[in-house]
PDB file of C-alpha atoms in Angstrom:
ATOM      1  CA  UNK A1311     -16.610  -6.328  -3.939  1.00  0.00           C
ATOM      2  CA  UNK A1312     -17.550  -2.362  -4.195  1.00  0.00           C
ATOM      3  CA  UNK A1313     -18.935  -0.446  -1.116  1.00  0.00           C
ATOM      4  CA  UNK A1314     -21.693   2.184  -1.834  1.00  0.00           C
ATOM      5  CA  UNK A1315     -19.485   4.906  -2.247  1.00  0.00           C
ATOM      6  CA  UNK A1316     -17.476   3.016  -4.735  1.00  0.00           C
ATOM      7  CA  UNK A1317     -14.286   1.847  -2.934  1.00  0.00           C
ATOM      8  CA  UNK A1318     -13.079  -1.538  -2.645  1.00  0.00           C
ATOM      9  CA  UNK A1319     -11.297  -2.996   0.310  1.00  0.00           C
ATOM     10  CA  UNK A1320      -8.296  -5.297  -0.048  1.00  0.00           C
ATOM     11  CA  UNK A1321      -6.278  -7.171   2.912  1.00  0.00           C
ATOM     12  CA  UNK A1322      -2.927  -7.364   3.456  1.00  0.00           C
ATOM     13  CA  UNK A1323      -1.426 -11.125   2.940  1.00  0.00           C
ATOM     14  CA  UNK A1324       1.127 -11.711   4.751  1.00  0.00           C
ATOM     15  CA  UNK A1325       2.466 -15.790   5.109  1.00  0.00           C
ATOM     16  CA  UNK A1326      -0.954 -16.964   4.614  1.00  0.00           C
ATOM     17  CA  UNK A1327      -2.575 -14.624   7.194  1.00  0.00           C
ATOM     18  CA  UNK A1328      -4.829 -12.091   6.653  1.00  0.00           C
ATOM     19  CA  UNK A1329      -5.088  -8.934   8.798  1.00  0.00           C
ATOM     20  CA  UNK A1330      -4.798  -5.002   7.955  1.00  0.00           C
ATOM     21  CA  UNK A1331      -7.334  -3.842   5.176  1.00  0.00           C
ATOM     22  CA  UNK A1332      -7.108  -0.750   3.069  1.00  0.00           C
ATOM     23  CA  UNK A1333      -9.848   0.314   0.776  1.00  0.00           C
ATOM     24  CA  UNK A1334      -9.282   2.782  -2.342  1.00  0.00           C
ATOM     25  CA  UNK A1335     -11.448   2.833  -5.865  1.00  0.00           C
ATOM     26  CA  UNK A1336      -8.155   0.609  -7.544  1.00  0.00           C
ATOM     27  CA  UNK A1337      -5.561  -1.529  -6.416  1.00  0.00           C
ATOM     28  CA  UNK A1338      -2.708   0.750  -6.559  1.00  0.00           C
ATOM     29  CA  UNK A1339      -4.498   3.558  -4.606  1.00  0.00           C
ATOM     30  CA  UNK A1340      -4.721   0.963  -1.625  1.00  0.00           C
ATOM     31  CA  UNK A1341      -1.289  -0.468  -2.184  1.00  0.00           C
ATOM     32  CA  UNK A1342      -0.148   3.379  -1.967  1.00  0.00           C
ATOM     33  CA  UNK A1343      -2.000   3.185   1.489  1.00  0.00           C
ATOM     34  CA  UNK A1344      -0.450  -0.250   2.463  1.00  0.00           C
ATOM     35  CA  UNK A1345       3.156   0.972   1.734  1.00  0.00           C
ATOM     36  CA  UNK A1346       3.317   3.986   4.022  1.00  0.00           C
ATOM     37  CA  UNK A1347       3.068   1.370   6.790  1.00  0.00           C
ATOM     38  CA  UNK A1348       6.447  -0.067   5.833  1.00  0.00           C
ATOM     39  CA  UNK A1349       9.949   0.605   7.836  1.00  0.00           C
ATOM     40  CA  UNK A1350      10.904   4.490   5.734  1.00  0.00           C
ATOM     41  CA  UNK A1351      14.126   4.490   4.645  1.00  0.00           C
ATOM     42  CA  UNK A1352      16.059   8.317   4.764  1.00  0.00           C
ATOM     43  CA  UNK A1353      15.481   9.041   0.538  1.00  0.00           C
ATOM     44  CA  UNK A1354      12.844   7.676  -2.281  1.00  0.00           C
ATOM     45  CA  UNK A1355      16.373   6.215  -3.824  1.00  0.00           C
ATOM     46  CA  UNK A1356      17.334   4.071  -0.733  1.00  0.00           C
ATOM     47  CA  UNK A1357      13.913   2.795  -0.166  1.00  0.00           C
ATOM     48  CA  UNK A1358      13.316   1.670  -3.684  1.00  0.00           C
ATOM     49  CA  UNK A1359      16.499  -0.494  -3.381  1.00  0.00           C
ATOM     50  CA  UNK A1360      14.954  -1.916  -1.088  1.00  0.00           C
ATOM     51  CA  UNK A1361      11.506  -2.779  -1.903  1.00  0.00           C
ATOM     52  CA  UNK A1362       9.557  -5.221  -0.132  1.00  0.00           C
ATOM     53  CA  UNK A1363       6.702  -7.079  -1.742  1.00  0.00           C
ATOM     54  CA  UNK A1364       3.476  -6.757  -0.729  1.00  0.00           C
ATOM     55  CA  UNK A1365       0.224  -8.628  -1.878  1.00  0.00           C
ATOM     56  CA  UNK A1366      -3.362  -7.427  -1.389  1.00  0.00           C
ATOM     57  CA  UNK A1367      -6.763  -9.398  -1.595  1.00  0.00           C
ATOM     58  CA  UNK A1368      -9.496  -7.966  -2.886  1.00  0.00           C
ATOM     59  CA  UNK A1369     -12.417  -8.623  -0.929  1.00  0.00           C
ATOM     60  CA  UNK A1370     -14.955 -11.144  -2.112  1.00  0.00           C
ATOM     61  CA  UNK A1371     -12.805 -12.168  -4.342  1.00  0.00           C
ATOM     62  CA  UNK A1372      -9.723 -14.835  -5.111  1.00  0.00           C
ATOM     63  CA  UNK A1373      -8.090 -12.096  -6.783  1.00  0.00           C
ATOM     64  CA  UNK A1374      -4.591 -11.135  -4.800  1.00  0.00           C
ATOM     65  CA  UNK A1375      -2.642  -7.948  -6.757  1.00  0.00           C
ATOM     66  CA  UNK A1376       1.246  -8.274  -5.807  1.00  0.00           C
ATOM     67  CA  UNK A1377       3.192  -4.763  -5.817  1.00  0.00           C
ATOM     68  CA  UNK A1378       6.926  -4.296  -4.917  1.00  0.00           C
ATOM     69  CA  UNK A1379       6.031  -1.127  -2.394  1.00  0.00           C
ATOM     70  CA  UNK A1380       8.688   1.276  -0.901  1.00  0.00           C
ATOM     71  CA  UNK A1381       8.883   3.820   1.627  1.00  0.00           C
ATOM     72  CA  UNK A1382      10.235   7.171   3.037  1.00  0.00           C
ATOM     73  CA  UNK A1383      11.006  10.211   5.203  1.00  0.00           C
ATOM     74  CA  UNK A1384      10.690  13.174   4.069  1.00  0.00           C
ATOM     75  CA  UNK A1385      10.523  17.434   5.197  1.00  0.00           C
ATOM     76  CA  UNK A1386       6.502  18.196   5.109  1.00  0.00           C
ATOM     77  CA  UNK A1387       5.489  21.195   3.197  1.00  0.00           C
ATOM     78  CA  UNK A1388       6.083  24.464   4.696  1.00  0.00           C
ATOM     79  CA  UNK A1389       1.856  24.999   3.895  1.00  0.00           C
ATOM     80  CA  UNK A1390       1.433  21.886   6.716  1.00  0.00           C
ATOM     81  CA  UNK A1391      -1.685  21.662   9.428  1.00  0.00           C
ATOM     82  CA  UNK A1392      -0.580  22.464  12.545  1.00  0.00           C
ATOM     83  CA  UNK A1393      -1.469  18.575  14.169  1.00  0.00           C
ATOM     84  CA  UNK A1394       1.132  17.693  11.066  1.00  0.00           C
ATOM     85  CA  UNK A1395       5.091  16.797  12.566  1.00  0.00           C
ATOM     86  CA  UNK A1396       8.298  17.690  10.741  1.00  0.00           C
ATOM     87  CA  UNK A1397       8.726  14.290   8.599  1.00  0.00           C
ATOM     88  CA  UNK A1398       5.782  12.662   6.889  1.00  0.00           C
ATOM     89  CA  UNK A1399       6.385   9.504   5.633  1.00  0.00           C
ATOM     90  CA  UNK A1400       5.642   9.106   1.572  1.00  0.00           C
ATOM     91  CA  UNK A1401       5.383   5.333  -0.318  1.00  0.00           C
ATOM     92  CA  UNK A1402       5.696   4.184  -3.817  1.00  0.00           C
ATOM     93  CA  UNK A1403       4.522   0.618  -5.394  1.00  0.00           C
ATOM     94  CA  UNK A1404       5.102  -0.727  -8.483  1.00  0.00           C
ATOM     95  CA  UNK A1405       2.623  -3.343  -9.439  1.00  0.00           C
ATOM     96  CA  UNK A1406       4.084  -6.910 -10.673  1.00  0.00           C
ATOM     97  CA  UNK A1407       1.034  -8.874 -11.367  1.00  0.00           C
ATOM     98  CA  UNK A1408      -1.981 -10.843 -10.057  1.00  0.00           C
ATOM     99  CA  UNK A1409      -2.612 -14.177  -9.018  1.00  0.00           C
ATOM    100  CA  UNK A1410      -5.389 -16.147  -7.865  1.00  0.00           C
ATOM    101  CA  UNK A1411      -6.026 -18.070  -4.965  1.00  0.00           C
ATOM    102  CA  UNK A1412      -7.188 -21.468  -4.906  1.00  0.00           C
ATOM    103  CA  UNK A1413      -8.182 -22.260  -1.138  1.00  0.00           C
TER     104      UNK A1413
END
C-alpha cells in the first residue's frame, strides 16, 4: 500500500509476529533500515559471514520480501554533525526472494 509521499510500509516478521515498521520507496530501502538494527560486528567482512535472514511483509499485501542482512560498526566521517557519535552502524542486504503468506 503506497502512502501519499510514494513510500511503502514494511513490517518485520519474526516467528510469525510482526512488530517493527520500516518505510521506503522500495523493499531494499526498508531492509537496509532494518539491517542497521541488527547486532553489529567489528568489520563488514565479519558481519557478512554472520548474516541473518530478515523478512519484511509489505503492508496491505501478502508479499514477504526475504533478505540476508548484516551490520557492522565503523568510524564516523570527519564532517559528521556534532550530535553524531564517534562510531556509526552501517548495514547491507542481499535479496533472497519473495514469498506469499496464506493465513
